[in-house]
Amino acid sequence: MAQGVSDKRPRSKEACCADFNKNIQEKRHKRRSKPQPWILLKFAVFLTLGIIGFATYVYIGRFCVPMLTRKPEAMGDRVFGIAFLVIFSILLIVMLWAYVKVCLTSPGFAKDHVQPTPRPEMSSWHTIHDIGGQPYQNDPPSGSPTQPSLVPPPPVHHDVSQSSSGHTAPQSEDTYPPSRTKTISEQNPPGPGRRPPSTPVLAPAYRYCGREGLVKPPRTHHCSACRKCVLKYDHHCPWIGQCVGARNHKFFLQFVFWASLFCAWTFSTLLGFVALPRNHENLDTLKIVIIILTGLFGLFTLTMLGTHMRLILLNMTTVEQMRVQDVKERESEMLSEMYPMCAFAKKRQARARWDEEWGRPMIEGNIWWLGSGQKNWESVMGESVWSWFIPVGKAENDGLDYPVNPRFDDQGRWRRRREWPVHLR
Ligand SMILES: [Zn+2]
Ligand SMILES: [Zn+2]
């Protein structure tokens, strides 16, 4: 009854706005937690299969078959027809095989391996900053405390014994006495220098996914298209209708490799014959369309191939690489403020000093670096050369656990060279 009365009362503008905002927020939350419709997720897969089917029809039906049957519109001899048909068919079969493999192999999802838990407590001395740029707020104890730094390290703005919320950190095995850090702060006055991210990427509290209520395994990220936490998340690829992650990264690279070869072969043979003056009378629009499509897709897949080969050699995912790239870009900005535009030698020397102090960002500063490019490559692609090209078997790593670069602390933060294990310094 009371409800009915209050409903009839004229409502204030603020109350209406609040209701409106609440409605919008609820709708947004529902939309965010619901996975994308299946047909939308897989749309590009059907599109890709359609384009492959179309290219096969044009290449075989309108390019190879006229040569085999010696039709007047044939662009070359029967020998060419047979050779092109065989090579095209082999490339097509292997590419489709790799495509089916990468589309049907799940990248691996955290919820299939991790039980939901409440959010873990964040140690109060941790401060969470997302991607980089912040100085260490807690300098771990160094093995050689009196060793002078070559470049002044970043300024320490806060008392290390305090968290960002101002609470005093409990002294435990993983906290460092304030006096120690104060000494470092006094020893290294504020100034320019390398500022690696202080994000404790290995801390359970940092790895918690609030949307699924679980602690993600290392390198796992939540995909906003799949609405799931994906193991060793690389990126969401609409062309395969799912994410590229721990368990299908290898097949993704194999597919991209075979697709580049397929496009390069189709593009170059069609273009070569269409460009011959004797074939100008028989120009076929469909062949021109396929030349344009394979040219564009070929460029795209070749770029992807180069990018992902480099990332695998570095043992980094696209997300991880973007974080390091951020650090490097900020350093470039800092250097351009410090030196005139053309002082390349000075900028190089400054970077060399920072590398001397910290190590190189993509190598020593990469938490998943295994010691060499070969080890990184084999950890994803396998040791056998056959397994690099043929899409069989399963991924080398199930995506739940990865060895950590010993140059990082147990919370996953990059340390200065003087704090590394002695044999690595
Ligand atoms: Zn998640
Ligand atoms: Zn996804």
Coordinates of C-alpha atoms and ligand atoms in Angstrom, one line a residue:
M1 CA 0.0 0.0 0.0
A2 CA 2.7 2.3 1.1
Q3 CA 4.5 1.4 -2.1
G4 CA 1.5 2.4 -4.2
V5 CA 1.3 5.8 -2.5
S6 CA 5.0 6.5 -3.0
D7 CA 4.7 5.5 -6.7
K8 CA 2.1 8.2 -7.3
R9 CA 4.2 10.9 -5.6
P10 CA 6.1 13.1 -8.1
R11 CA 9.7 12.0 -8.1
S12 CA 12.7 14.2 -7.9
K13 CA 14.9 14.7 -10.9
E14 CA 17.9 13.2 -8.9
A15 CA 15.9 10.0 -8.1
C16 CA 15.0 9.5 -11.7
C17 CA 18.6 10.0 -12.8
A18 CA 19.8 7.5 -10.1
D19 CA 17.2 4.9 -11.3
F20 CA 18.2 5.5 -14.9
N21 CA 22.0 5.1 -14.1
K22 CA 21.3 2.0 -12.1
N23 CA 19.3 0.4 -15.0
I24 CA 22.1 1.2 -17.4
Q25 CA 24.7 -0.3 -15.0
E26 CA 22.7 -3.5 -14.5
K27 CA 22.2 -3.8 -18.3
R28 CA 25.9 -3.2 -18.9
H29 CA 26.9 -5.8 -16.2
K30 CA 24.5 -8.4 -17.8
R31 CA 26.0 -7.7 -21.2
R32 CA 29.5 -8.0 -19.9
S33 CA 29.0 -11.3 -18.1
K34 CA 27.2 -12.9 -21.1
P35 CA 29.3 -14.5 -23.7
Q36 CA 29.0 -13.2 -27.3
P37 CA 26.4 -15.1 -29.3
W38 CA 27.9 -18.2 -30.9
I39 CA 27.2 -17.1 -34.4
L40 CA 28.9 -13.8 -33.9
L41 CA 32.0 -15.5 -32.4
K42 CA 32.2 -17.9 -35.3
F43 CA 31.1 -15.6 -38.1
A44 CA 34.7 -14.9 -39.4
V45 CA 35.4 -18.7 -39.4
F46 CA 32.5 -19.3 -41.9
L47 CA 33.7 -16.2 -43.9
T48 CA 37.3 -17.6 -44.0
L49 CA 36.0 -21.1 -45.2
G50 CA 33.8 -19.3 -47.8
I51 CA 36.8 -17.4 -49.1
I52 CA 39.0 -20.5 -49.2
G53 CA 36.2 -22.4 -51.1
F54 CA 35.9 -19.5 -53.6
A55 CA 39.7 -19.3 -54.1
T56 CA 39.8 -23.1 -54.7
Y57 CA 36.9 -22.9 -57.3
V58 CA 38.7 -20.2 -59.2
Y59 CA 42.2 -21.7 -59.0
I60 CA 41.2 -25.2 -59.9
G61 CA 38.1 -24.7 -61.9
R62 CA 39.0 -21.7 -63.9
F63 CA 42.8 -21.8 -63.9
C64 CA 44.1 -25.4 -63.7
V65 CA 41.2 -27.4 -65.4
P66 CA 41.3 -25.3 -68.7
M67 CA 45.0 -26.1 -68.9
L68 CA 44.4 -29.8 -68.2
T69 CA 41.7 -30.0 -70.8
R70 CA 43.5 -27.8 -73.3
K71 CA 40.6 -25.4 -73.6
P72 CA 41.0 -22.3 -75.7
E73 CA 41.0 -20.0 -72.6
A74 CA 43.8 -22.0 -71.0
M75 CA 46.6 -19.8 -69.8
G76 CA 49.4 -22.4 -70.1
D77 CA 50.3 -26.0 -71.0
R78 CA 48.9 -29.2 -69.5
V79 CA 52.2 -29.8 -67.6
F80 CA 51.7 -26.5 -65.8
G81 CA 48.1 -27.4 -65.1
I82 CA 49.1 -30.7 -63.4
A83 CA 52.0 -29.2 -61.4
F84 CA 49.9 -26.2 -60.2
L85 CA 47.0 -28.5 -59.3
V86 CA 49.2 -30.8 -57.3
I87 CA 51.0 -28.0 -55.4
F88 CA 47.9 -26.0 -54.8
S89 CA 46.0 -29.1 -53.5
I90 CA 48.9 -30.0 -51.1
L91 CA 49.0 -26.5 -49.7
L92 CA 45.2 -26.3 -49.4
I93 CA 45.0 -29.6 -47.5
V94 CA 47.7 -28.8 -45.0
M95 CA 46.4 -25.3 -44.5
L96 CA 42.8 -26.6 -43.9
W97 CA 44.2 -29.3 -41.6
A98 CA 46.0 -26.6 -39.5
Y99 CA 42.9 -24.4 -39.6
V100 CA 40.7 -27.2 -38.3
K101 CA 43.2 -28.0 -35.6
V102 CA 43.6 -24.4 -34.4
C103 CA 39.8 -23.8 -34.5
L104 CA 38.9 -27.0 -32.6
T105 CA 41.8 -26.9 -30.0
S106 CA 40.7 -25.1 -26.9
P107 CA 43.3 -22.5 -25.7
G108 CA 42.6 -23.8 -22.2
F109 CA 40.4 -22.1 -19.6
A110 CA 41.3 -21.4 -16.0
K111 CA 37.8 -22.4 -14.7
D112 CA 38.4 -26.0 -15.8
H113 CA 41.4 -26.3 -13.5
V114 CA 41.0 -23.8 -10.7
Q115 CA 38.3 -23.9 -8.0
P116 CA 36.5 -20.6 -7.2
T117 CA 37.8 -18.9 -4.0
P118 CA 37.3 -15.6 -2.2
R119 CA 39.6 -12.8 -3.2
P120 CA 43.0 -13.3 -1.5
E121 CA 44.4 -10.6 0.8
M122 CA 47.0 -8.3 -0.8
S123 CA 50.0 -8.0 1.4
S124 CA 49.9 -4.4 2.5
W125 CA 53.4 -3.6 1.3
H126 CA 52.3 -4.4 -2.3
T127 CA 51.0 -1.5 -4.2
I128 CA 49.2 -2.4 -7.4
H129 CA 49.9 -0.2 -10.4
D130 CA 48.8 -1.5 -13.7
I131 CA 51.2 -1.3 -16.6
G132 CA 54.4 0.1 -15.4
G133 CA 56.0 3.4 -14.9
Q134 CA 55.9 3.4 -11.2
P135 CA 59.1 3.1 -9.1
Y136 CA 59.5 0.3 -6.8
Q137 CA 58.0 1.2 -3.5
N138 CA 59.8 -1.5 -1.8
D139 CA 63.4 -2.1 -2.8
P140 CA 64.3 -5.7 -1.8
P141 CA 67.5 -6.1 0.1
S142 CA 70.5 -6.1 -2.1
G143 CA 73.4 -8.6 -1.9
S144 CA 75.8 -5.7 -2.2
P145 CA 74.2 -2.7 -0.5
T146 CA 77.1 -0.3 -0.9
Q147 CA 77.5 -0.9 -4.6
P148 CA 76.8 2.5 -6.2
S149 CA 74.2 2.7 -9.0
L150 CA 75.5 3.9 -12.4
V151 CA 72.3 5.9 -13.0
P152 CA 70.2 7.4 -10.2
P153 CA 67.2 5.1 -9.7
P154 CA 63.7 6.4 -9.6
P155 CA 62.6 8.4 -6.6
V156 CA 61.0 6.6 -3.7
H157 CA 57.9 8.6 -2.9
H158 CA 56.4 6.7 0.0
D159 CA 57.7 5.2 3.1
V160 CA 58.0 1.5 2.3
S161 CA 56.5 0.4 5.5
Q162 CA 53.2 1.9 4.4
S163 CA 50.8 0.6 1.9
S164 CA 48.9 3.0 -0.4
S165 CA 46.1 3.0 2.1
G166 CA 48.4 4.1 4.8
H167 CA 48.4 0.9 6.9
T168 CA 51.7 -0.3 8.3
A169 CA 52.9 -3.4 6.7
P170 CA 53.4 -6.4 8.9
Q171 CA 56.9 -7.6 9.1
S172 CA 57.1 -11.0 7.4
E173 CA 59.5 -13.0 5.3
D174 CA 58.5 -11.0 2.2
T175 CA 58.6 -7.5 3.6
Y176 CA 61.7 -5.4 3.9
P177 CA 62.7 -3.3 6.8
P178 CA 62.0 0.4 6.2
S179 CA 65.4 1.4 7.3
R180 CA 67.0 -0.7 4.5
T181 CA 64.9 1.0 1.8
K182 CA 65.4 4.4 3.3
T183 CA 69.1 3.8 2.9
I184 CA 68.7 3.0 -0.7
S185 CA 66.5 6.0 -1.3
E186 CA 69.1 8.3 0.3
Q187 CA 71.8 6.6 -1.6
N188 CA 70.1 7.1 -5.0
P189 CA 68.7 10.6 -5.3
P190 CA 65.7 11.2 -7.6
G191 CA 66.6 11.4 -11.3
P192 CA 66.0 9.8 -14.7
G193 CA 66.4 6.1 -15.0
R194 CA 64.7 2.9 -15.9
R195 CA 61.3 2.5 -14.2
P196 CA 60.1 -1.1 -14.6
P197 CA 56.5 -1.9 -13.7
S198 CA 56.1 -2.6 -10.0
T199 CA 53.1 -4.9 -10.6
P200 CA 53.4 -8.1 -8.5
V201 CA 52.2 -10.2 -11.4
L202 CA 52.7 -13.5 -9.5
A203 CA 50.9 -12.4 -6.3
P204 CA 47.6 -14.4 -6.0
A205 CA 45.7 -11.2 -5.1
Y206 CA 46.9 -9.6 -8.4
R207 CA 45.9 -12.7 -10.4
Y208 CA 42.4 -12.8 -9.0
C209 CA 39.6 -12.6 -11.6
G210 CA 36.6 -10.9 -10.0
R211 CA 34.3 -11.9 -12.8
E212 CA 34.8 -15.7 -12.4
G213 CA 35.9 -15.6 -8.7
L214 CA 39.1 -17.5 -9.1
V215 CA 42.9 -17.0 -8.8
K216 CA 44.2 -17.3 -12.4
P217 CA 47.3 -19.3 -13.2
P218 CA 50.2 -17.1 -14.2
R219 CA 50.0 -15.6 -17.7
T220 CA 46.2 -16.1 -17.7
H221 CA 44.0 -13.2 -18.8
H222 CA 40.2 -12.7 -19.0
C223 CA 39.0 -12.5 -22.6
S224 CA 36.2 -10.0 -23.0
A225 CA 34.8 -11.7 -26.1
C226 CA 34.8 -15.3 -24.7
R227 CA 34.0 -14.0 -21.2
K228 CA 36.5 -16.6 -19.7
C229 CA 40.0 -16.6 -18.3
V230 CA 42.2 -18.0 -21.0
L231 CA 45.5 -19.8 -20.1
K232 CA 48.6 -18.0 -21.4
Y233 CA 46.2 -15.6 -23.2
D234 CA 47.8 -14.2 -26.3
H235 CA 44.9 -12.5 -28.1
H236 CA 41.3 -13.1 -29.2
C237 CA 41.3 -14.0 -32.9
P238 CA 38.0 -13.6 -34.7
W239 CA 39.4 -15.6 -37.7
I240 CA 39.6 -18.7 -35.6
G241 CA 36.5 -17.9 -33.6
Q242 CA 38.2 -18.1 -30.2
C243 CA 41.3 -17.1 -28.3
V244 CA 44.9 -18.0 -29.0
G245 CA 46.3 -19.3 -25.7
A246 CA 48.5 -22.0 -24.1
R247 CA 47.1 -25.0 -25.9
N248 CA 46.6 -23.7 -29.5
H249 CA 49.4 -21.2 -29.9
K250 CA 51.6 -23.7 -31.7
F251 CA 48.7 -24.6 -34.1
F252 CA 48.0 -20.9 -34.7
L253 CA 51.6 -20.3 -35.8
Q254 CA 51.4 -23.4 -38.1
F255 CA 48.2 -22.3 -39.6
V256 CA 49.6 -18.8 -40.2
F257 CA 52.7 -20.3 -41.8
W258 CA 50.7 -22.6 -44.2
A259 CA 48.2 -19.8 -45.0
S260 CA 51.1 -17.5 -46.0
L261 CA 52.5 -20.2 -48.3
F262 CA 49.0 -20.9 -49.7
C263 CA 48.4 -17.2 -50.4
A264 CA 51.9 -16.6 -51.8
W265 CA 51.6 -19.6 -54.2
T266 CA 48.1 -18.7 -55.4
F267 CA 48.9 -15.0 -55.7
S268 CA 52.2 -15.4 -57.6
T269 CA 51.1 -18.1 -60.0
L270 CA 47.8 -16.4 -60.9
L271 CA 49.5 -13.0 -61.3
G272 CA 52.4 -14.5 -63.3
F273 CA 50.0 -16.0 -65.9
V274 CA 47.5 -13.1 -65.9
A275 CA 50.4 -10.7 -66.6
L276 CA 51.6 -12.6 -69.7
P277 CA 50.6 -10.5 -72.8
R278 CA 49.3 -13.6 -74.6
N279 CA 46.7 -14.0 -71.8
H280 CA 45.4 -10.5 -71.8
E281 CA 42.5 -11.5 -74.2
N282 CA 41.2 -14.1 -71.7
L283 CA 41.2 -11.8 -68.6
D284 CA 38.8 -13.2 -66.0
T285 CA 37.4 -10.9 -63.3
L286 CA 37.3 -13.8 -60.8
K287 CA 41.0 -14.4 -61.1
I288 CA 41.7 -10.7 -60.5
V289 CA 39.5 -10.8 -57.4
I290 CA 41.5 -13.9 -56.1
I291 CA 44.8 -12.1 -56.8
I292 CA 43.7 -9.1 -54.7
L293 CA 42.3 -11.3 -51.9
T294 CA 45.3 -13.6 -51.7
G295 CA 47.6 -10.5 -51.9
L296 CA 45.9 -8.9 -48.9
F297 CA 45.5 -12.1 -46.8
G298 CA 49.1 -13.0 -47.7
L299 CA 50.4 -9.7 -46.4
F300 CA 48.3 -10.1 -43.2
T301 CA 49.4 -13.7 -42.5
L302 CA 53.0 -13.0 -43.3
T303 CA 53.0 -10.1 -40.8
M304 CA 51.3 -12.3 -38.2
L305 CA 53.9 -15.0 -38.9
G306 CA 56.8 -12.6 -38.3
T307 CA 55.3 -11.1 -35.2
H308 CA 54.4 -14.5 -33.6
M309 CA 57.7 -16.1 -34.5
R310 CA 59.5 -13.2 -32.7
L311 CA 57.2 -13.4 -29.7
I312 CA 57.7 -17.2 -29.4
L313 CA 61.5 -16.7 -29.6
L314 CA 61.2 -14.2 -26.8
N315 CA 58.7 -16.4 -24.8
M316 CA 56.2 -13.5 -24.6
T317 CA 52.5 -13.2 -25.4
T318 CA 51.1 -10.2 -27.3
V319 CA 49.8 -8.8 -23.9
E320 CA 53.2 -9.3 -22.2
Q321 CA 55.0 -7.7 -25.2
M322 CA 52.8 -4.7 -25.0
R323 CA 53.7 -4.1 -21.4
V324 CA 57.4 -4.2 -22.2
Q325 CA 56.8 -2.0 -25.2
D326 CA 55.2 0.6 -22.8
V327 CA 58.3 0.7 -20.7
K328 CA 60.5 1.2 -23.8
E329 CA 58.2 4.0 -25.1
R330 CA 58.3 5.8 -21.8
E331 CA 62.1 5.6 -21.8
S332 CA 62.2 7.0 -25.4
E333 CA 60.0 10.0 -24.2
M334 CA 62.3 10.5 -21.2
L335 CA 65.4 10.4 -23.3
S336 CA 63.9 12.9 -25.8
E337 CA 63.3 15.3 -22.9
M338 CA 66.8 14.7 -21.5
Y339 CA 68.8 15.2 -24.8
P340 CA 68.4 17.1 -28.0
M341 CA 66.7 15.2 -30.8
C342 CA 69.9 14.2 -32.7
A343 CA 72.0 13.2 -29.7
F344 CA 71.7 9.5 -30.7
A345 CA 75.0 8.5 -29.1
K346 CA 74.0 10.0 -25.7
K347 CA 70.7 8.3 -25.8
R348 CA 72.3 5.0 -26.7
Q349 CA 74.8 5.4 -23.8
A350 CA 72.0 6.2 -21.4
R351 CA 70.1 3.0 -22.5
A352 CA 73.3 1.0 -22.1
R353 CA 73.7 2.4 -18.5
W354 CA 70.2 1.3 -17.7
D355 CA 70.8 -2.1 -19.3
E356 CA 73.9 -2.3 -17.2
E357 CA 71.9 -1.6 -14.1
W358 CA 68.7 -3.6 -14.9
G359 CA 69.4 -5.9 -17.9
R360 CA 67.6 -5.6 -21.3
P361 CA 63.8 -5.2 -21.2
M362 CA 63.0 -8.0 -23.6
I363 CA 65.5 -10.5 -22.2
E364 CA 66.6 -10.1 -18.6
G365 CA 63.5 -7.9 -18.0
N366 CA 61.2 -10.6 -19.4
I367 CA 59.8 -12.7 -16.5
W368 CA 59.3 -15.8 -18.8
W369 CA 62.8 -15.7 -20.5
L370 CA 64.2 -19.2 -20.4
G371 CA 67.8 -18.4 -21.1
S372 CA 67.9 -18.6 -24.9
G373 CA 65.8 -18.1 -28.0
Q374 CA 66.0 -21.8 -28.8
K375 CA 64.7 -22.8 -25.4
N376 CA 61.9 -20.3 -25.7
W377 CA 61.0 -21.6 -29.2
E378 CA 61.1 -25.3 -28.1
S379 CA 58.9 -24.6 -25.1
V380 CA 56.1 -23.7 -27.4
M381 CA 56.8 -25.5 -30.7
G382 CA 58.5 -28.7 -29.4
E383 CA 62.0 -30.1 -30.0
S384 CA 61.3 -32.0 -33.2
V385 CA 61.5 -30.0 -36.4
W386 CA 58.5 -32.0 -37.7
S387 CA 56.4 -30.7 -34.9
W388 CA 57.2 -27.1 -36.0
F389 CA 55.4 -27.6 -39.3
I390 CA 52.9 -30.5 -39.0
P391 CA 49.8 -29.8 -36.9
V392 CA 49.5 -33.0 -34.8
G393 CA 49.6 -33.9 -31.1
K394 CA 49.1 -31.3 -28.4
A395 CA 50.8 -28.3 -26.9
E396 CA 54.1 -28.7 -25.1
N397 CA 52.8 -26.9 -21.9
D398 CA 49.3 -27.2 -20.5
G399 CA 49.3 -23.5 -19.6
L400 CA 49.1 -23.9 -15.8
D401 CA 52.6 -23.4 -14.7
Y402 CA 55.7 -21.7 -16.2
P403 CA 59.3 -21.4 -14.9
V404 CA 60.1 -17.9 -13.7
N405 CA 63.2 -15.9 -14.7
P406 CA 65.3 -15.9 -11.6
R407 CA 66.1 -12.2 -12.1
F408 CA 62.5 -11.5 -10.8
D409 CA 61.4 -11.7 -7.2
D410 CA 58.9 -14.1 -5.9
Q411 CA 56.1 -11.7 -6.6
G412 CA 57.1 -11.3 -10.2
R413 CA 58.9 -7.9 -10.1
W414 CA 62.0 -7.2 -12.1
R415 CA 65.0 -6.6 -9.9
R416 CA 68.2 -4.7 -10.4
R417 CA 71.3 -6.6 -11.6
R418 CA 72.9 -6.4 -8.2
E419 CA 69.9 -8.3 -6.7
W420 CA 70.0 -11.2 -9.2
P421 CA 71.5 -14.6 -8.2
V422 CA 75.3 -14.2 -8.3
H423 CA 75.9 -16.5 -11.3
L424 CA 73.6 -14.4 -13.5
R425 CA 75.0 -10.9 -12.7
Ligands
ZN1 ZN 38.1 -14.4 -15.8
ZN2 ZN 38.5 -14.9 -26.6

